Each structure stands twice: as C-alpha cells, then as structure tokens.
C-alpha positions as a LaTeX table, in Angstrom:
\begin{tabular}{lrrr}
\hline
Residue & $x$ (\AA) & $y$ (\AA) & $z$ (\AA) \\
\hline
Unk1 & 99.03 & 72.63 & 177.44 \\
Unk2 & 96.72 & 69.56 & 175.84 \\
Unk3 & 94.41 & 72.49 & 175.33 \\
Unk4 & 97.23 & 74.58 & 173.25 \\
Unk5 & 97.40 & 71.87 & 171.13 \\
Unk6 & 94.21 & 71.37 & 170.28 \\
Unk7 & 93.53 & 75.20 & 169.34 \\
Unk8 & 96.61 & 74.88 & 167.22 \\
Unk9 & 95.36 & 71.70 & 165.76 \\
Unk10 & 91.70 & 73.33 & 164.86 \\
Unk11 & 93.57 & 76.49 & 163.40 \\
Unk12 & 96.04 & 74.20 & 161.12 \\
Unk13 & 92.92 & 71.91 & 160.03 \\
Unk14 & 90.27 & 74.80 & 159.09 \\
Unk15 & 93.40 & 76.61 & 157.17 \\
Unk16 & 93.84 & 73.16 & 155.16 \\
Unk17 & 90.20 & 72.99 & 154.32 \\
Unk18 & 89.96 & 76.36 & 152.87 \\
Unk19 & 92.89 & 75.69 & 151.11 \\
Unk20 & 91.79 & 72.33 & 149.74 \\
Unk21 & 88.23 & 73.83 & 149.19 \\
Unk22 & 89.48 & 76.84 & 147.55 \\
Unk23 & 91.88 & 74.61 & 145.21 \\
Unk24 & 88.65 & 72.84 & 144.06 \\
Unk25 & 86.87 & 75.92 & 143.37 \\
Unk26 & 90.08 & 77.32 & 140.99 \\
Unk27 & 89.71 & 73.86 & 139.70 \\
Unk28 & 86.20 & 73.97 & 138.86 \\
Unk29 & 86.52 & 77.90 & 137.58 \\
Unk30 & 89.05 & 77.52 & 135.63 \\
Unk31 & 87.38 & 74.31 & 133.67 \\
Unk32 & 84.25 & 76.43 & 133.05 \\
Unk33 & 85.39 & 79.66 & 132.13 \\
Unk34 & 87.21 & 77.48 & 129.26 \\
Unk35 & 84.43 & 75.97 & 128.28 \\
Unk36 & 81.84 & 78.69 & 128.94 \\
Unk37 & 83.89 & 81.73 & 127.59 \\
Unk38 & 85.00 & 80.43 & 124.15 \\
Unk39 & 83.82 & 82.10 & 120.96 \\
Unk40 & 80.47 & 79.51 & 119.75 \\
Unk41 & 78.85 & 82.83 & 117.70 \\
Unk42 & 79.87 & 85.67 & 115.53 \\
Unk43 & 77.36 & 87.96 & 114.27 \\
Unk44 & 78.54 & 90.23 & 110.77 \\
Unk45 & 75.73 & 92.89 & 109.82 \\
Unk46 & 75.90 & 96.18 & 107.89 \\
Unk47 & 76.51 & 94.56 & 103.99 \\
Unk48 & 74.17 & 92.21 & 101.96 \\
Unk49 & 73.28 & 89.03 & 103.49 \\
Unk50 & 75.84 & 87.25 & 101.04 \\
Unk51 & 78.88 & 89.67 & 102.12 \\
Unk52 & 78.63 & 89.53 & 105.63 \\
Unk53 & 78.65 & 85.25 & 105.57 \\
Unk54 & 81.73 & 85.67 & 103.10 \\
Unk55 & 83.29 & 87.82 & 105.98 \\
Unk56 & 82.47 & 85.40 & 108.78 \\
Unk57 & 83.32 & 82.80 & 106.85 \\
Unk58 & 86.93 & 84.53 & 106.56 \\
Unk59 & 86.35 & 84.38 & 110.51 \\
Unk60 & 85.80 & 80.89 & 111.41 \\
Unk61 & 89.72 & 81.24 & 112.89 \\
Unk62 & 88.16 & 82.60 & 116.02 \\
Unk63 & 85.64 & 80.22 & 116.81 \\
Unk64 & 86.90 & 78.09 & 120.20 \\
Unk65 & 88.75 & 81.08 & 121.17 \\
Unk66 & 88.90 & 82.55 & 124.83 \\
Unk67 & 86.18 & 85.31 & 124.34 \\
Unk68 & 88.57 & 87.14 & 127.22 \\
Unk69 & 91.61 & 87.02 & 125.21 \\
Unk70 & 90.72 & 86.78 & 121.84 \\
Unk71 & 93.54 & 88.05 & 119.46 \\
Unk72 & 91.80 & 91.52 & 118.09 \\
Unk73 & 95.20 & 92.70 & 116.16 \\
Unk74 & 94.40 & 89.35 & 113.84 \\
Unk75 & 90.80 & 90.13 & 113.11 \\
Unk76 & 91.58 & 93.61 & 112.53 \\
Unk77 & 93.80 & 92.83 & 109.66 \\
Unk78 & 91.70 & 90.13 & 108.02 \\
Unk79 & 89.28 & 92.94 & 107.84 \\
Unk80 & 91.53 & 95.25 & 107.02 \\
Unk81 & 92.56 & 93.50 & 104.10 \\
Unk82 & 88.92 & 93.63 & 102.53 \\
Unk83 & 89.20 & 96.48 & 99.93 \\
Unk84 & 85.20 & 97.32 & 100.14 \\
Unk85 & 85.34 & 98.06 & 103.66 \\
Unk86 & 85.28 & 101.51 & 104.77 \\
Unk87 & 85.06 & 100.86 & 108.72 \\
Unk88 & 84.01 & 98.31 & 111.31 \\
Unk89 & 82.98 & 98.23 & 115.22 \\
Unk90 & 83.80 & 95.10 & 117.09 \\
Unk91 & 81.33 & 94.38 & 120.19 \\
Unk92 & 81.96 & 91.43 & 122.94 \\
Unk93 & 78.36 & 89.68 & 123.76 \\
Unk94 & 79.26 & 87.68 & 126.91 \\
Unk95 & 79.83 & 84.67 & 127.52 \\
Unk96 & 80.58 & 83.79 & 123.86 \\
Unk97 & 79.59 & 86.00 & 121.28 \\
Unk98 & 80.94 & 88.49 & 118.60 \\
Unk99 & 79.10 & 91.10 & 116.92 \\
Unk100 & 81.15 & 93.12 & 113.56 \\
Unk101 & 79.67 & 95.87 & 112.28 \\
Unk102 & 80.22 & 96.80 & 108.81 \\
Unk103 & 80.63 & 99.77 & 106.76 \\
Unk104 & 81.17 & 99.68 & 103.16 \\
Unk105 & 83.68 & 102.32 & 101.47 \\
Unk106 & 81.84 & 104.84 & 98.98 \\
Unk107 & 82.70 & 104.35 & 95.67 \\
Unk108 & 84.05 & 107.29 & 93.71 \\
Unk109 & 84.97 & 106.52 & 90.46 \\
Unk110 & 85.89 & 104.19 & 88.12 \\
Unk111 & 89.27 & 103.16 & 86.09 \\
Unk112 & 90.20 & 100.61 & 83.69 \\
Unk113 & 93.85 & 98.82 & 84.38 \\
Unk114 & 94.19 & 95.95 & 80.77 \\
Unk115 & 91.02 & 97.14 & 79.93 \\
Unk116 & 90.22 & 95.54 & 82.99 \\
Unk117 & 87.59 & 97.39 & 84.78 \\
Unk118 & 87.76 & 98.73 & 88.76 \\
Unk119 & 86.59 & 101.12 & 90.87 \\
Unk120 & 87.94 & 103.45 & 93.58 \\
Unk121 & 86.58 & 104.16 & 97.61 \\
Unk122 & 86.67 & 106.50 & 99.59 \\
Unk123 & 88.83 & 103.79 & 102.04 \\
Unk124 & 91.14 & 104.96 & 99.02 \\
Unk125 & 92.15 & 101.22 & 97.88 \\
Unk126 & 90.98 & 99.42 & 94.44 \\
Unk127 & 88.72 & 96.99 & 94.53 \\
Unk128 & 87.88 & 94.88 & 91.29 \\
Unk129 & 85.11 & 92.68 & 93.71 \\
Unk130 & 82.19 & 93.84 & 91.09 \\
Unk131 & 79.70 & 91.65 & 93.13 \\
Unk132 & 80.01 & 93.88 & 95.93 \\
Unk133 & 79.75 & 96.94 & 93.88 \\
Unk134 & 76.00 & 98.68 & 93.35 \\
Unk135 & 75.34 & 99.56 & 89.34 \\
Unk136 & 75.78 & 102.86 & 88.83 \\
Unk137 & 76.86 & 105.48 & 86.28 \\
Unk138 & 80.26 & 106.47 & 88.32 \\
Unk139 & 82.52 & 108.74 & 86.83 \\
Unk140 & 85.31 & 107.11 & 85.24 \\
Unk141 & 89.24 & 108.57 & 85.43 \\
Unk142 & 91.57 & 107.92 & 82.53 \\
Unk143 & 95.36 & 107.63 & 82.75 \\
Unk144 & 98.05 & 106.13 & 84.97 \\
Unk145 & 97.08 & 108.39 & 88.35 \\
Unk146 & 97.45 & 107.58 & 91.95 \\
Unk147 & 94.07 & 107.06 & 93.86 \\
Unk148 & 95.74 & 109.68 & 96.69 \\
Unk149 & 96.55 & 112.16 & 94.13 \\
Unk150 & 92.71 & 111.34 & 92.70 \\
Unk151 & 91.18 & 111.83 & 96.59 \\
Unk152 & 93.19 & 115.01 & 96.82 \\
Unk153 & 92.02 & 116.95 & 93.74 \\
Unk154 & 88.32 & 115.60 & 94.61 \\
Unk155 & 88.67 & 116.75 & 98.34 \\
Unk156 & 89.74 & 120.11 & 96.60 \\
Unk157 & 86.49 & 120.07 & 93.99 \\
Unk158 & 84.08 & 119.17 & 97.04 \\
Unk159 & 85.98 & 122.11 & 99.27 \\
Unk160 & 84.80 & 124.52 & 96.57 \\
Unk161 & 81.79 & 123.66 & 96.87 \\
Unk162 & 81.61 & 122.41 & 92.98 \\
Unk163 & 78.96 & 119.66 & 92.26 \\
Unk164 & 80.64 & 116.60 & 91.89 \\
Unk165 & 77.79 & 114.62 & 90.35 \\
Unk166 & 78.45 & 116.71 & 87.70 \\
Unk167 & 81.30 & 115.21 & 86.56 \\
Unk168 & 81.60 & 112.56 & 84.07 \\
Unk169 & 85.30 & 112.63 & 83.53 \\
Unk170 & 88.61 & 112.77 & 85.02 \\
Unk171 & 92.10 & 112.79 & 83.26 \\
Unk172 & 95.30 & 112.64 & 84.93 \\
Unk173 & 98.51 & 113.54 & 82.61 \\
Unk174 & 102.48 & 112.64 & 83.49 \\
Unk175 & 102.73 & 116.20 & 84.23 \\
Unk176 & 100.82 & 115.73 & 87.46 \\
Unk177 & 97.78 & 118.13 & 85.99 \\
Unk178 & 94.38 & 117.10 & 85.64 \\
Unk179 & 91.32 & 117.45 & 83.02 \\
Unk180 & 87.45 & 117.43 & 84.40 \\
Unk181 & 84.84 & 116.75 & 81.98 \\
Unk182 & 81.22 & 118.23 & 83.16 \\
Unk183 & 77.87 & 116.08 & 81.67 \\
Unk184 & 76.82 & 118.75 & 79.26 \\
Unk185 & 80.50 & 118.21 & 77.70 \\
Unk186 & 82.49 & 121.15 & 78.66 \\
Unk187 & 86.54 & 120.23 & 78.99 \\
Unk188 & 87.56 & 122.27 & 81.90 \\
Unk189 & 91.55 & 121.84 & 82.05 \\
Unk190 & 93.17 & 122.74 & 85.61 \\
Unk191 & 96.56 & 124.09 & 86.14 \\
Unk192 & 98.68 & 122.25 & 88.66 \\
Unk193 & 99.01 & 124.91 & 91.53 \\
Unk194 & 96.20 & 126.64 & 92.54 \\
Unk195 & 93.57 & 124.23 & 91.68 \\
Unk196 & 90.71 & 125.39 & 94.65 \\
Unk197 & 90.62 & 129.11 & 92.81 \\
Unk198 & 90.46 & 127.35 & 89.51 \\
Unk199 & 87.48 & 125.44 & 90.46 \\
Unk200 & 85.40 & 128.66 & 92.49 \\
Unk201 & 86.32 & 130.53 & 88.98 \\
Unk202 & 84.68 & 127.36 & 86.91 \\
Unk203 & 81.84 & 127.57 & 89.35 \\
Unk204 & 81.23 & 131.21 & 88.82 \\
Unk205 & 81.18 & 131.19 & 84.81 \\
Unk206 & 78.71 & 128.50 & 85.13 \\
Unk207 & 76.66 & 129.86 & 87.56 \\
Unk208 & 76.73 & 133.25 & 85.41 \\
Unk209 & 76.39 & 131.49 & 81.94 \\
Unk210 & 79.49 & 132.95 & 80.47 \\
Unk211 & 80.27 & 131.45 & 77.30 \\
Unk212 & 78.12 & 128.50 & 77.18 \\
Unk213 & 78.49 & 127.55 & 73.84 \\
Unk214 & 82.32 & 126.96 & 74.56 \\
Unk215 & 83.59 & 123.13 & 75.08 \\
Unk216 & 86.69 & 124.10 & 76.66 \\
Unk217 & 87.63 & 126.08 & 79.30 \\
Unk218 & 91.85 & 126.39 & 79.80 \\
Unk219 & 93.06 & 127.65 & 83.30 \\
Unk220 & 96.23 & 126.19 & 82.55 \\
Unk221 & 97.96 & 129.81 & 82.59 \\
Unk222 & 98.01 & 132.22 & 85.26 \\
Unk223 & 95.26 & 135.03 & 85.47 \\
Unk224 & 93.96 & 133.75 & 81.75 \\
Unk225 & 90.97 & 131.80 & 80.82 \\
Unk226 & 91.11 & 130.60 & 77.43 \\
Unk227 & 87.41 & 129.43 & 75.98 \\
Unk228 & 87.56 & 127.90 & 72.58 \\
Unk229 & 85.11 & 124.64 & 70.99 \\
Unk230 & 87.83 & 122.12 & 70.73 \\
\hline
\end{tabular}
C-alpha cells in the first residue's frame, strides 16, 4: 500500500512540474512574441523617394503594433484615401516588418474647377496634388462632366481602336453629348447613342483622307455626316 502511495505521489508531482514549467514557458512566449512581433519597420516603394516617406509618414499609426494582428481594414483606407494611387500590395516581413507597394493612377486628362487647375486618373478620382503629377501636355476636358461619364466615352474611343494621343480636347454639354478635338484642329461632334460606330466612322475618313480641309465633322444626326469649316 506505502508503495501505492508513492506511485501516486510521483504521478501528482511530475504532472505539477509540467504544469508549472509549461506556465513559465506561456509566460516567457507570450512576453516575447509582444515584444518581438511588433511593427519596428515599414518599407513604401513604387513612387518618388519624397511620396513614398509622405505615405509612411501617414503610417506611423502602425508602428508598435502586433505584426500578427495588425488592423489591415485601417491601412487600406488611409491608402485608399490617396487620390494618386492606382493600387497597392501589402507584404508581412517577419518578425516586424511591412513592405507597401505602390502604384500610381495614370493620368488622363486635365480640367479646370475656379480656374483652378486638376487632373483626372485612371483610379477615376481628382487629384489637385500637382507635386505628384509628371509635366505633360494632357488633354484637357471643358465643362461640368462627371469623371465616370469621361472614363466611359474614353473606354469607348480606346475600344475603337481610335488614337487617343490624338486628342487635344474634350467637351461635355448638359445634354449629356460630347465634342473631341483632334491636334491638327478638326471638331469632331458625337451624337449621344451610338458613340463606338461614330468613332470607327471618324477613324475611317481619316484614315482615307476624306475631306481634310474640313474643321468639323457633325455625327450628331443619324446616318448623316455633316463636314463644314466652322
């Protein structure tokens, strides 16, 4: 019976020691996964030197965090909330580092709001940052359009295969009907249905040379071109 005992007593004793043991080691793991697992670095590449540090410095909120559970949603709408940005991967670096990859929007156009000047992406938002904008000659839209209605008829331009680049000019009227003015001058104005044909008949007067000398080319009516010099 003594000898019972004394099993029992060995059993209870090396269950309390890997219990006290294991505590220790929970202890211990969960003070240096705190300390080794927080957010020390964040790395921003893709823009100029001087955008990226204005984006991590927009950033400095997640610095301390648990790399683990870091709160993604929030950095995903400070980005978000950049108007230059087009897209962006986010990369863990273990134990304590973020890496953001940037891609700026392409810019499209141009518009003037107060004679105020800004420019349009192809993330289709505004953005009136000129620092972050490269000097070009972009094409500039006039009137009070919406930059979805202006990424349609451009997705519809591009679809006909029409050369963008040359176009200086767009115009947007209340009646929801748009201008295009070409570099060499011509006025081509667009009816409000049917605007892919229009464009694939533009393409093919050019492309044939059919009245060149004419500054205006109406396909406001149905199955009628109008030329004329303005």
């Amino acid at each position: 019976m003594p000898q019972q005992i004394d099993k029992n007593f060995k059993f209870f004793l090396y269950i309390f020691i890997f219990i006290f043991l294991s505590s220790i080691n929970n202890l211990w793991w969960i003070k240096t996964k705190d300390s080794i697992f927080k957010i020390s670095e964040i790395e921003v590449t893709g823009l100029k030197e001087e955008l990226n540090y204005n984006i991590k410095k927009k950033l400095n909120f997640i610095f301390g965090e648990n790399i683990f559970f870091i709160n993604s949603h929030k950095i995903k709408k400070e980005l978000n909330n950049i108007n230059y940005i087009e897209n962006y991967k986010i990369k863990k670096y273990f134990p304590s580092k973020l890496k953001i990859n940037i891609k700026k929007t392409k810019i499209l156009a141009q518009a003037f709001n107060n004679n105020k000047k800004y420019y349009i992406g192809s993330n289709t938002k505004k953005i009136d940052n000129l620092e972050e904008i490269d000097n070009k000659n972009y094409p500039t839209i006039f009137g009070e359009f919406s930059v979805k209605e202006f990424i349609k008829l451009r997705n519809i331009i591009y679809d006909a295969q029409f050369d963008l680049k040359n176009i200086t000019n767009y115009y947007y009227f209340k009646s929801k009907r748009w201008d295009i003015k070409l570099k060499n001058g011509t006025l081509i104005k667009l009816p409000r249905e049917n605007i892919h044909d229009a464009i694939v008949l533009v393409k093919n007067i050019i492309s044939k040379n059919i009245n060149n000398q004419k500054k205006i080319i109406d396909l406001r009516m149905e199955e009628q071109i109008i030329f004329s010099n303005g």
